[in-house]
Amino acid sequence: MFKFLKEVVAGSGTGLKDLPYNIGEPYASAWGSWLHFRGTSKDDGAPVSIFSLSGSNAQDGHLAAGRNGVKRLRTVRHPNILSFLHSTEVETVDAGSPKVTIYMVTEPVMPLSDKIKELGLEGSQRDEYYAWGLHQIAKAVSFLNNDCKLVHANVCLASVVVTQTLDWKLHAFDVLSEFDGNNETSSGQMLQYAWLVEAQYKSMELAKSDWAGIKKSPPWAIDSWGMGCLIYELFSGLKLGKTEELRNTVFIPKSLLPDYQRLLSSTPSRRLNTSKLIENSEYFQNKLVDTIHFMEILSLKDSVEKDTFFRKLPNLSEQLPQQIVLKKLLPLLASALEYGSASALALTALLKMSSALSAEEFCVKVLPTLVKLFSSNDRGIRVGLLQHIDQYGESLSAQVVDEQVYPHVATGFSDTSAFLRELTLKSMLILAPKLSQRTFSGSLLKHLSRLQVDEEPAIRTNTTILLGNIASYLNEGTRKRVLINAFTVRALRDTFPPARGAGIMALCATSSYYDITEIATRILPNVVVLTIDPDNDVRSKAFQAVDQFLQMAKQYYEKTNTAEDTEGASMGISSIPGNAGLLGWAMSSLTLKGKPSDNAPVSSVSSTALPPASANAGSVIDTPPTAPLRVRSAPDFAEQPVPTSPTSTDGWGEMENELDEECENDKDGWDDLEPLEEIKPTPALANIQAAQRRPVSQPVSQTKQAANLQSKSTSKLKKDEDDELWGSIAAPAPKTSKSFNLRSTVTDDDDDPWAAIAAPAPTTKAKPLSSARGRSAKPAAPKLGAQRLNRTSSGV
């Protein structure tokens, strides 16, 4: 029964074999008779520290003091006092004699003397770190003396340990006792285990055992003397040998010297209270102490103070000891971001600090916080994550991206902020390779189909570029269904010149994915039309593309004739290695202050915005561009009218409103654009094709007639063949005028197959044909305003 009660009082467990921790290698030093070991938890392998104290029998004085220390450490809690986890007492027989051992398990720590040697700090960085450590120990001592009315009685270098985050913590509570100052008449001993304290660390009254004087002195008198001993050992680098050595102040910093002398005053009542040391000492006023103190009380600061602090933090962190930044400041900053007390500006500081970490450390210490931040509703945090995704995106695993990151990032595709939509789009260049095919088809392609008709021309352009860059990650069936439709039907007919240029270059960059039939019937007819585009850069890119695709057709012809490659028709043109490089972003980033006009064409688009397709027969697109395009708000063509902005629903088939429902459907938004193969042209469409093959410089009368026939035959074609979107593969020749300026038109005919998916077709200044001319001609629509009415004699 007695043994059971002793185990309950001393700790928990029935023996060392039941200790839920593994004992590892010992440290070289420890306080008093204790031994300090490294250890790990048997449950999860978490690191711990294990202290052991042995005695010959249960009545040993060291064991009694050790039990007092364990009890005190378990009951006293403070951020700067060592955290207790577990304890047990074990009885064994060693060489025929009994042996009792106390085991105490705490958070993982290291003796201060060993940590100082490991860090190897010098100069101002050493002084700043020492100031921070002394500041922490002074707070722990002040808590014991002023708040708990306890006396530690043995503050020295050996009683201080350092955590993994480089925090200093006080332990060695074996001598700890209540301050019995109220009973001044009692002459009994106040500190029962004072004999454990080495003579050089005892204050003058404690060395004389003047208990009456001790009780009359303030409760901090003994521990203030101990703080002086700690300061001496810390700066001298030597263990205190005798009390007289404390008079040697050559090692003490000048800013700390007055406080050091007051701590070691010969009169106990005149010794400096550690709480005053914290508040008034000039020595504790430095960058490191101020920075860590601000981070610890961050939740009490207002938004202005936080923003000011985090703007300065990236530069400030370069002036602080790197080990302290990585092990102390970085965890504080990550925790503040994760729990919402830090602003979005802290994200920049976090990523800059973490750049010094190894890849393994980054994945353990920083990456989990970043993944959690993707679920934040703070728009500033989301913008910061997307702006810096190139710094950490490669460290994200495919599973984490597909399951945890992408679902939150995808909300940015439909955000009301154009700036956030653009950042979300650009982030896909890094995230898309890590997505599953189901996510590609069920979600990403649906979002891209909407962005390709976004109201912002820069977003439309960059969507086309992104499709070209991620084409290699699509499966073959999806590429066949999506790429040509997205690049020709959408991009090549966009009202924004850079978008048309991007469509051409995307076709060139993905040329290896098209077989000869697609090149001859679907790509070349649409690209040739742009050789007379009003924009010079678009025309230049169109000629380059025509040369490249014609060269591929010629190579196919030569191979077919010589029978060198019998699979050329089915496997594509392998001799032209397309997709060799990434397409660069063609548009400059949108700004939060304003957005570029949807209707602002660019007179000259840099050819380096996309990898140029060489006009040489054997050209290969293999160099990514570096120069971004600039969107100008003023139109370059004086007569160009303002085109209507595309909407998010035109021409992409039936789109469900909810993304969750869309994910159940494997369609990606380009299905409705897939042309039907091998449909014989109708007579009306044959007339259109004949008109397209005529020279551009036709007589005015023929131009008018072709335009009228095209308008009428298109309506008739829609009624006859409801499922045929493209009809003939060849694109209609653009209508021309003397100026070649683009004109946006609004078609009143809902049956026009181009109305929903293509940019408005250009119009001419030619007047419509009269109702008496043409086959199946319809009377012209009446004009607004006063009109002359032709009445017949029988009409009225």
PDB file of C-alpha atoms in Angstrom, residues 103-280:
ATOM      1  CA  TYR A 103      12.686   9.616 -14.216  1.00  0.00           C
ATOM      2  CA  MET A 104      11.209  12.942 -15.319  1.00  0.00           C
ATOM      3  CA  VAL A 105      10.128  13.565 -18.936  1.00  0.00           C
ATOM      4  CA  THR A 106       9.871  17.110 -20.338  1.00  0.00           C
ATOM      5  CA  GLU A 107       9.676  18.886 -23.670  1.00  0.00           C
ATOM      6  CA  PRO A 108      12.858  18.467 -25.769  1.00  0.00           C
ATOM      7  CA  VAL A 109      15.541  20.856 -24.516  1.00  0.00           C
ATOM      8  CA  MET A 110      19.302  21.217 -24.537  1.00  0.00           C
ATOM      9  CA  PRO A 111      21.667  22.608 -21.860  1.00  0.00           C
ATOM     10  CA  LEU A 112      22.350  26.307 -22.465  1.00  0.00           C
ATOM     11  CA  SER A 113      26.117  25.828 -22.397  1.00  0.00           C
ATOM     12  CA  ASP A 114      25.922  23.245 -25.201  1.00  0.00           C
ATOM     13  CA  LYS A 115      23.559  25.365 -27.315  1.00  0.00           C
ATOM     14  CA  ILE A 116      25.835  28.420 -27.087  1.00  0.00           C
ATOM     15  CA  LYS A 117      28.738  26.374 -28.446  1.00  0.00           C
ATOM     16  CA  GLU A 118      26.525  24.977 -31.220  1.00  0.00           C
ATOM     17  CA  LEU A 119      25.267  28.383 -32.395  1.00  0.00           C
ATOM     18  CA  GLY A 120      28.689  30.032 -32.364  1.00  0.00           C
ATOM     19  CA  LEU A 121      27.280  33.566 -32.429  1.00  0.00           C
ATOM     20  CA  GLU A 122      29.625  36.541 -32.263  1.00  0.00           C
ATOM     21  CA  GLY A 123      29.517  40.302 -31.974  1.00  0.00           C
ATOM     22  CA  SER A 124      26.200  42.124 -32.006  1.00  0.00           C
ATOM     23  CA  GLN A 125      24.229  39.007 -32.991  1.00  0.00           C
ATOM     24  CA  ARG A 126      25.517  37.207 -29.890  1.00  0.00           C
ATOM     25  CA  ASP A 127      24.601  40.165 -27.658  1.00  0.00           C
ATOM     26  CA  GLU A 128      21.108  40.354 -29.167  1.00  0.00           C
ATOM     27  CA  TYR A 129      20.486  36.657 -28.580  1.00  0.00           C
ATOM     28  CA  TYR A 130      21.835  36.837 -25.021  1.00  0.00           C
ATOM     29  CA  ALA A 131      19.574  39.816 -24.374  1.00  0.00           C
ATOM     30  CA  TRP A 132      16.561  37.842 -25.574  1.00  0.00           C
ATOM     31  CA  GLY A 133      17.479  34.826 -23.432  1.00  0.00           C
ATOM     32  CA  LEU A 134      18.101  36.869 -20.287  1.00  0.00           C
ATOM     33  CA  HIS A 135      14.825  38.660 -20.921  1.00  0.00           C
ATOM     34  CA  GLN A 136      13.010  35.297 -20.848  1.00  0.00           C
ATOM     35  CA  ILE A 137      14.750  34.041 -17.690  1.00  0.00           C
ATOM     36  CA  ALA A 138      14.100  37.370 -15.951  1.00  0.00           C
ATOM     37  CA  LYS A 139      10.382  36.965 -16.707  1.00  0.00           C
ATOM     38  CA  ALA A 140      10.389  33.437 -15.277  1.00  0.00           C
ATOM     39  CA  VAL A 141      12.168  34.558 -12.082  1.00  0.00           C
ATOM     40  CA  SER A 142       9.857  37.561 -11.734  1.00  0.00           C
ATOM     41  CA  PHE A 143       6.850  35.238 -12.065  1.00  0.00           C
ATOM     42  CA  LEU A 144       8.148  32.993  -9.270  1.00  0.00           C
ATOM     43  CA  ASN A 145       9.134  35.828  -6.914  1.00  0.00           C
ATOM     44  CA  ASN A 146       6.418  38.420  -7.452  1.00  0.00           C
ATOM     45  CA  ASP A 147       3.386  36.388  -8.525  1.00  0.00           C
ATOM     46  CA  CYS A 148       3.872  33.022  -6.790  1.00  0.00           C
ATOM     47  CA  LYS A 149       5.950  34.167  -3.772  1.00  0.00           C
ATOM     48  CA  LEU A 150       8.403  31.358  -4.446  1.00  0.00           C
ATOM     49  CA  VAL A 151      12.185  31.332  -4.210  1.00  0.00           C
ATOM     50  CA  HIS A 152      14.214  29.350  -6.756  1.00  0.00           C
ATOM     51  CA  ALA A 153      17.485  29.893  -4.865  1.00  0.00           C
ATOM     52  CA  ASN A 154      19.765  28.404  -7.546  1.00  0.00           C
ATOM     53  CA  VAL A 155      19.564  30.530 -10.715  1.00  0.00           C
ATOM     54  CA  CYS A 156      22.746  29.908 -12.736  1.00  0.00           C
ATOM     55  CA  LEU A 157      23.891  28.778 -16.174  1.00  0.00           C
ATOM     56  CA  ALA A 158      23.288  25.089 -15.384  1.00  0.00           C
ATOM     57  CA  SER A 159      19.637  25.720 -14.417  1.00  0.00           C
ATOM     58  CA  VAL A 160      18.798  27.106 -17.874  1.00  0.00           C
ATOM     59  CA  VAL A 161      17.921  24.964 -20.891  1.00  0.00           C
ATOM     60  CA  VAL A 162      17.087  25.872 -24.508  1.00  0.00           C
ATOM     61  CA  THR A 163      14.162  24.569 -26.588  1.00  0.00           C
ATOM     62  CA  GLN A 164      14.151  23.667 -30.290  1.00  0.00           C
ATOM     63  CA  THR A 165      12.855  27.168 -31.062  1.00  0.00           C
ATOM     64  CA  LEU A 166      15.852  28.665 -29.168  1.00  0.00           C
ATOM     65  CA  ASP A 167      13.757  29.845 -26.212  1.00  0.00           C
ATOM     66  CA  TRP A 168      15.446  29.862 -22.807  1.00  0.00           C
ATOM     67  CA  LYS A 169      13.626  28.091 -19.997  1.00  0.00           C
ATOM     68  CA  LEU A 170      14.257  27.798 -16.256  1.00  0.00           C
ATOM     69  CA  HIS A 171      14.288  24.414 -14.501  1.00  0.00           C
ATOM     70  CA  ALA A 172      16.136  22.701 -11.549  1.00  0.00           C
ATOM     71  CA  PHE A 173      13.359  23.253  -9.017  1.00  0.00           C
ATOM     72  CA  ASP A 174      14.793  20.928  -6.370  1.00  0.00           C
ATOM     73  CA  VAL A 175      15.487  23.785  -3.920  1.00  0.00           C
ATOM     74  CA  LEU A 176      12.330  25.740  -4.794  1.00  0.00           C
ATOM     75  CA  SER A 177      10.366  26.784  -1.703  1.00  0.00           C
ATOM     76  CA  GLU A 178       7.708  29.230  -0.528  1.00  0.00           C
ATOM     77  CA  PHE A 179       8.931  32.565   0.766  1.00  0.00           C
ATOM     78  CA  ASP A 180       7.932  32.663   4.428  1.00  0.00           C
ATOM     79  CA  GLY A 181       8.347  36.374   4.915  1.00  0.00           C
ATOM     80  CA  ASN A 182       5.252  36.823   7.069  1.00  0.00           C
ATOM     81  CA  ASN A 183       6.747  34.805   9.950  1.00  0.00           C
ATOM     82  CA  GLU A 184       9.741  37.037  10.652  1.00  0.00           C
ATOM     83  CA  THR A 185      10.066  35.895  14.303  1.00  0.00           C
ATOM     84  CA  SER A 186      10.626  32.282  13.271  1.00  0.00           C
ATOM     85  CA  SER A 187      14.261  31.281  13.261  1.00  0.00           C
ATOM     86  CA  GLY A 188      13.687  28.021  11.392  1.00  0.00           C
ATOM     87  CA  GLN A 189      15.231  27.197   8.016  1.00  0.00           C
ATOM     88  CA  MET A 190      13.117  28.511   5.129  1.00  0.00           C
ATOM     89  CA  LEU A 191      14.882  26.601   2.334  1.00  0.00           C
ATOM     90  CA  GLN A 192      14.886  22.934   3.286  1.00  0.00           C
ATOM     91  CA  TYR A 193      17.279  21.874   0.520  1.00  0.00           C
ATOM     92  CA  ALA A 194      19.577  24.914   0.516  1.00  0.00           C
ATOM     93  CA  TRP A 195      22.530  22.565   1.084  1.00  0.00           C
ATOM     94  CA  LEU A 196      22.257  21.524  -2.585  1.00  0.00           C
ATOM     95  CA  VAL A 197      23.308  25.020  -3.743  1.00  0.00           C
ATOM     96  CA  GLU A 198      27.043  25.325  -4.397  1.00  0.00           C
ATOM     97  CA  ALA A 199      28.828  27.856  -2.241  1.00  0.00           C
ATOM     98  CA  GLN A 200      29.895  30.207  -5.072  1.00  0.00           C
ATOM     99  CA  TYR A 201      26.247  30.762  -6.051  1.00  0.00           C
ATOM    100  CA  LYS A 202      24.992  31.617  -2.545  1.00  0.00           C
ATOM    101  CA  SER A 203      24.261  35.216  -1.653  1.00  0.00           C
ATOM    102  CA  MET A 204      25.966  36.611   1.448  1.00  0.00           C
ATOM    103  CA  GLU A 205      22.936  36.139   3.736  1.00  0.00           C
ATOM    104  CA  LEU A 206      22.282  32.637   2.412  1.00  0.00           C
ATOM    105  CA  ALA A 207      25.935  31.648   2.915  1.00  0.00           C
ATOM    106  CA  LYS A 208      25.662  32.783   6.559  1.00  0.00           C
ATOM    107  CA  SER A 209      22.274  30.989   6.965  1.00  0.00           C
ATOM    108  CA  ASP A 210      20.837  34.248   8.230  1.00  0.00           C
ATOM    109  CA  TRP A 211      17.236  33.100   7.971  1.00  0.00           C
ATOM    110  CA  ALA A 212      15.900  36.014   9.997  1.00  0.00           C
ATOM    111  CA  GLY A 213      17.545  38.465   7.616  1.00  0.00           C
ATOM    112  CA  ILE A 214      16.352  36.527   4.606  1.00  0.00           C
ATOM    113  CA  LYS A 215      12.746  36.679   5.821  1.00  0.00           C
ATOM    114  CA  LYS A 216      13.035  40.445   6.303  1.00  0.00           C
ATOM    115  CA  SER A 217      14.423  40.979   2.813  1.00  0.00           C
ATOM    116  CA  PRO A 218      12.190  41.135  -0.307  1.00  0.00           C
ATOM    117  CA  PRO A 219      11.270  37.795  -1.955  1.00  0.00           C
ATOM    118  CA  TRP A 220      13.390  38.512  -5.027  1.00  0.00           C
ATOM    119  CA  ALA A 221      16.645  39.172  -3.102  1.00  0.00           C
ATOM    120  CA  ILE A 222      18.130  35.636  -3.378  1.00  0.00           C
ATOM    121  CA  ASP A 223      17.123  35.107  -7.019  1.00  0.00           C
ATOM    122  CA  SER A 224      18.327  38.577  -8.069  1.00  0.00           C
ATOM    123  CA  TRP A 225      21.753  37.504  -6.825  1.00  0.00           C
ATOM    124  CA  GLY A 226      21.381  34.355  -8.927  1.00  0.00           C
ATOM    125  CA  MET A 227      20.579  36.461 -12.006  1.00  0.00           C
ATOM    126  CA  GLY A 228      23.867  38.264 -11.484  1.00  0.00           C
ATOM    127  CA  CYS A 229      25.682  34.931 -11.358  1.00  0.00           C
ATOM    128  CA  LEU A 230      23.983  33.849 -14.608  1.00  0.00           C
ATOM    129  CA  ILE A 231      25.001  37.087 -16.374  1.00  0.00           C
ATOM    130  CA  TYR A 232      28.618  36.641 -15.308  1.00  0.00           C
ATOM    131  CA  GLU A 233      28.838  33.017 -16.511  1.00  0.00           C
ATOM    132  CA  LEU A 234      27.060  33.864 -19.755  1.00  0.00           C
ATOM    133  CA  PHE A 235      29.361  36.665 -20.880  1.00  0.00           C
ATOM    134  CA  SER A 236      32.607  35.331 -19.447  1.00  0.00           C
ATOM    135  CA  GLY A 237      32.067  31.863 -20.893  1.00  0.00           C
ATOM    136  CA  LEU A 238      33.401  30.375 -17.666  1.00  0.00           C
ATOM    137  CA  LYS A 239      31.811  28.532 -14.778  1.00  0.00           C
ATOM    138  CA  LEU A 240      31.791  30.636 -11.627  1.00  0.00           C
ATOM    139  CA  GLY A 241      34.540  29.308  -9.355  1.00  0.00           C
ATOM    140  CA  LYS A 242      34.140  31.540  -6.322  1.00  0.00           C
ATOM    141  CA  THR A 243      32.023  34.487  -5.264  1.00  0.00           C
ATOM    142  CA  GLU A 244      34.876  37.023  -5.557  1.00  0.00           C
ATOM    143  CA  GLU A 245      35.000  36.515  -9.342  1.00  0.00           C
ATOM    144  CA  LEU A 246      31.701  38.386  -9.641  1.00  0.00           C
ATOM    145  CA  ARG A 247      33.637  41.643  -9.135  1.00  0.00           C
ATOM    146  CA  ASN A 248      35.328  41.208 -12.508  1.00  0.00           C
ATOM    147  CA  THR A 249      33.114  43.254 -14.831  1.00  0.00           C
ATOM    148  CA  VAL A 250      35.354  43.342 -17.896  1.00  0.00           C
ATOM    149  CA  PHE A 251      33.061  40.886 -19.741  1.00  0.00           C
ATOM    150  CA  ILE A 252      29.804  42.683 -18.937  1.00  0.00           C
ATOM    151  CA  PRO A 253      28.294  44.964 -21.680  1.00  0.00           C
ATOM    152  CA  LYS A 254      28.322  48.616 -20.693  1.00  0.00           C
ATOM    153  CA  SER A 255      24.572  48.992 -21.177  1.00  0.00           C
ATOM    154  CA  LEU A 256      23.993  46.133 -18.719  1.00  0.00           C
ATOM    155  CA  LEU A 257      26.686  46.988 -16.172  1.00  0.00           C
ATOM    156  CA  PRO A 258      24.595  49.294 -13.889  1.00  0.00           C
ATOM    157  CA  ASP A 259      21.841  46.685 -13.617  1.00  0.00           C
ATOM    158  CA  TYR A 260      24.409  43.926 -13.025  1.00  0.00           C
ATOM    159  CA  GLN A 261      25.874  45.830 -10.091  1.00  0.00           C
ATOM    160  CA  ARG A 262      22.462  46.439  -8.540  1.00  0.00           C
ATOM    161  CA  LEU A 263      21.554  42.746  -8.843  1.00  0.00           C
ATOM    162  CA  LEU A 264      24.676  41.875  -6.799  1.00  0.00           C
ATOM    163  CA  SER A 265      24.220  44.528  -4.122  1.00  0.00           C
ATOM    164  CA  SER A 266      25.540  43.469  -0.697  1.00  0.00           C
ATOM    165  CA  THR A 267      22.326  44.755   0.893  1.00  0.00           C
ATOM    166  CA  PRO A 268      19.414  42.407   0.055  1.00  0.00           C
ATOM    167  CA  SER A 269      16.761  45.133   0.236  1.00  0.00           C
ATOM    168  CA  ARG A 270      18.623  47.230  -2.366  1.00  0.00           C
ATOM    169  CA  ARG A 271      18.894  44.487  -4.977  1.00  0.00           C
ATOM    170  CA  LEU A 272      17.137  45.120  -8.280  1.00  0.00           C
ATOM    171  CA  ASN A 273      13.800  43.402  -8.754  1.00  0.00           C
ATOM    172  CA  THR A 274      13.841  41.302 -11.934  1.00  0.00           C
ATOM    173  CA  SER A 275      10.552  42.886 -13.021  1.00  0.00           C
ATOM    174  CA  LYS A 276      12.272  46.289 -13.004  1.00  0.00           C
ATOM    175  CA  LEU A 277      15.183  44.797 -14.893  1.00  0.00           C
ATOM    176  CA  ILE A 278      12.820  43.808 -17.715  1.00  0.00           C
ATOM    177  CA  GLU A 279      11.068  47.172 -17.860  1.00  0.00           C
ATOM    178  CA  ASN A 280      13.933  49.643 -17.449  1.00  0.00           C
TER     179      ASN A 280
END
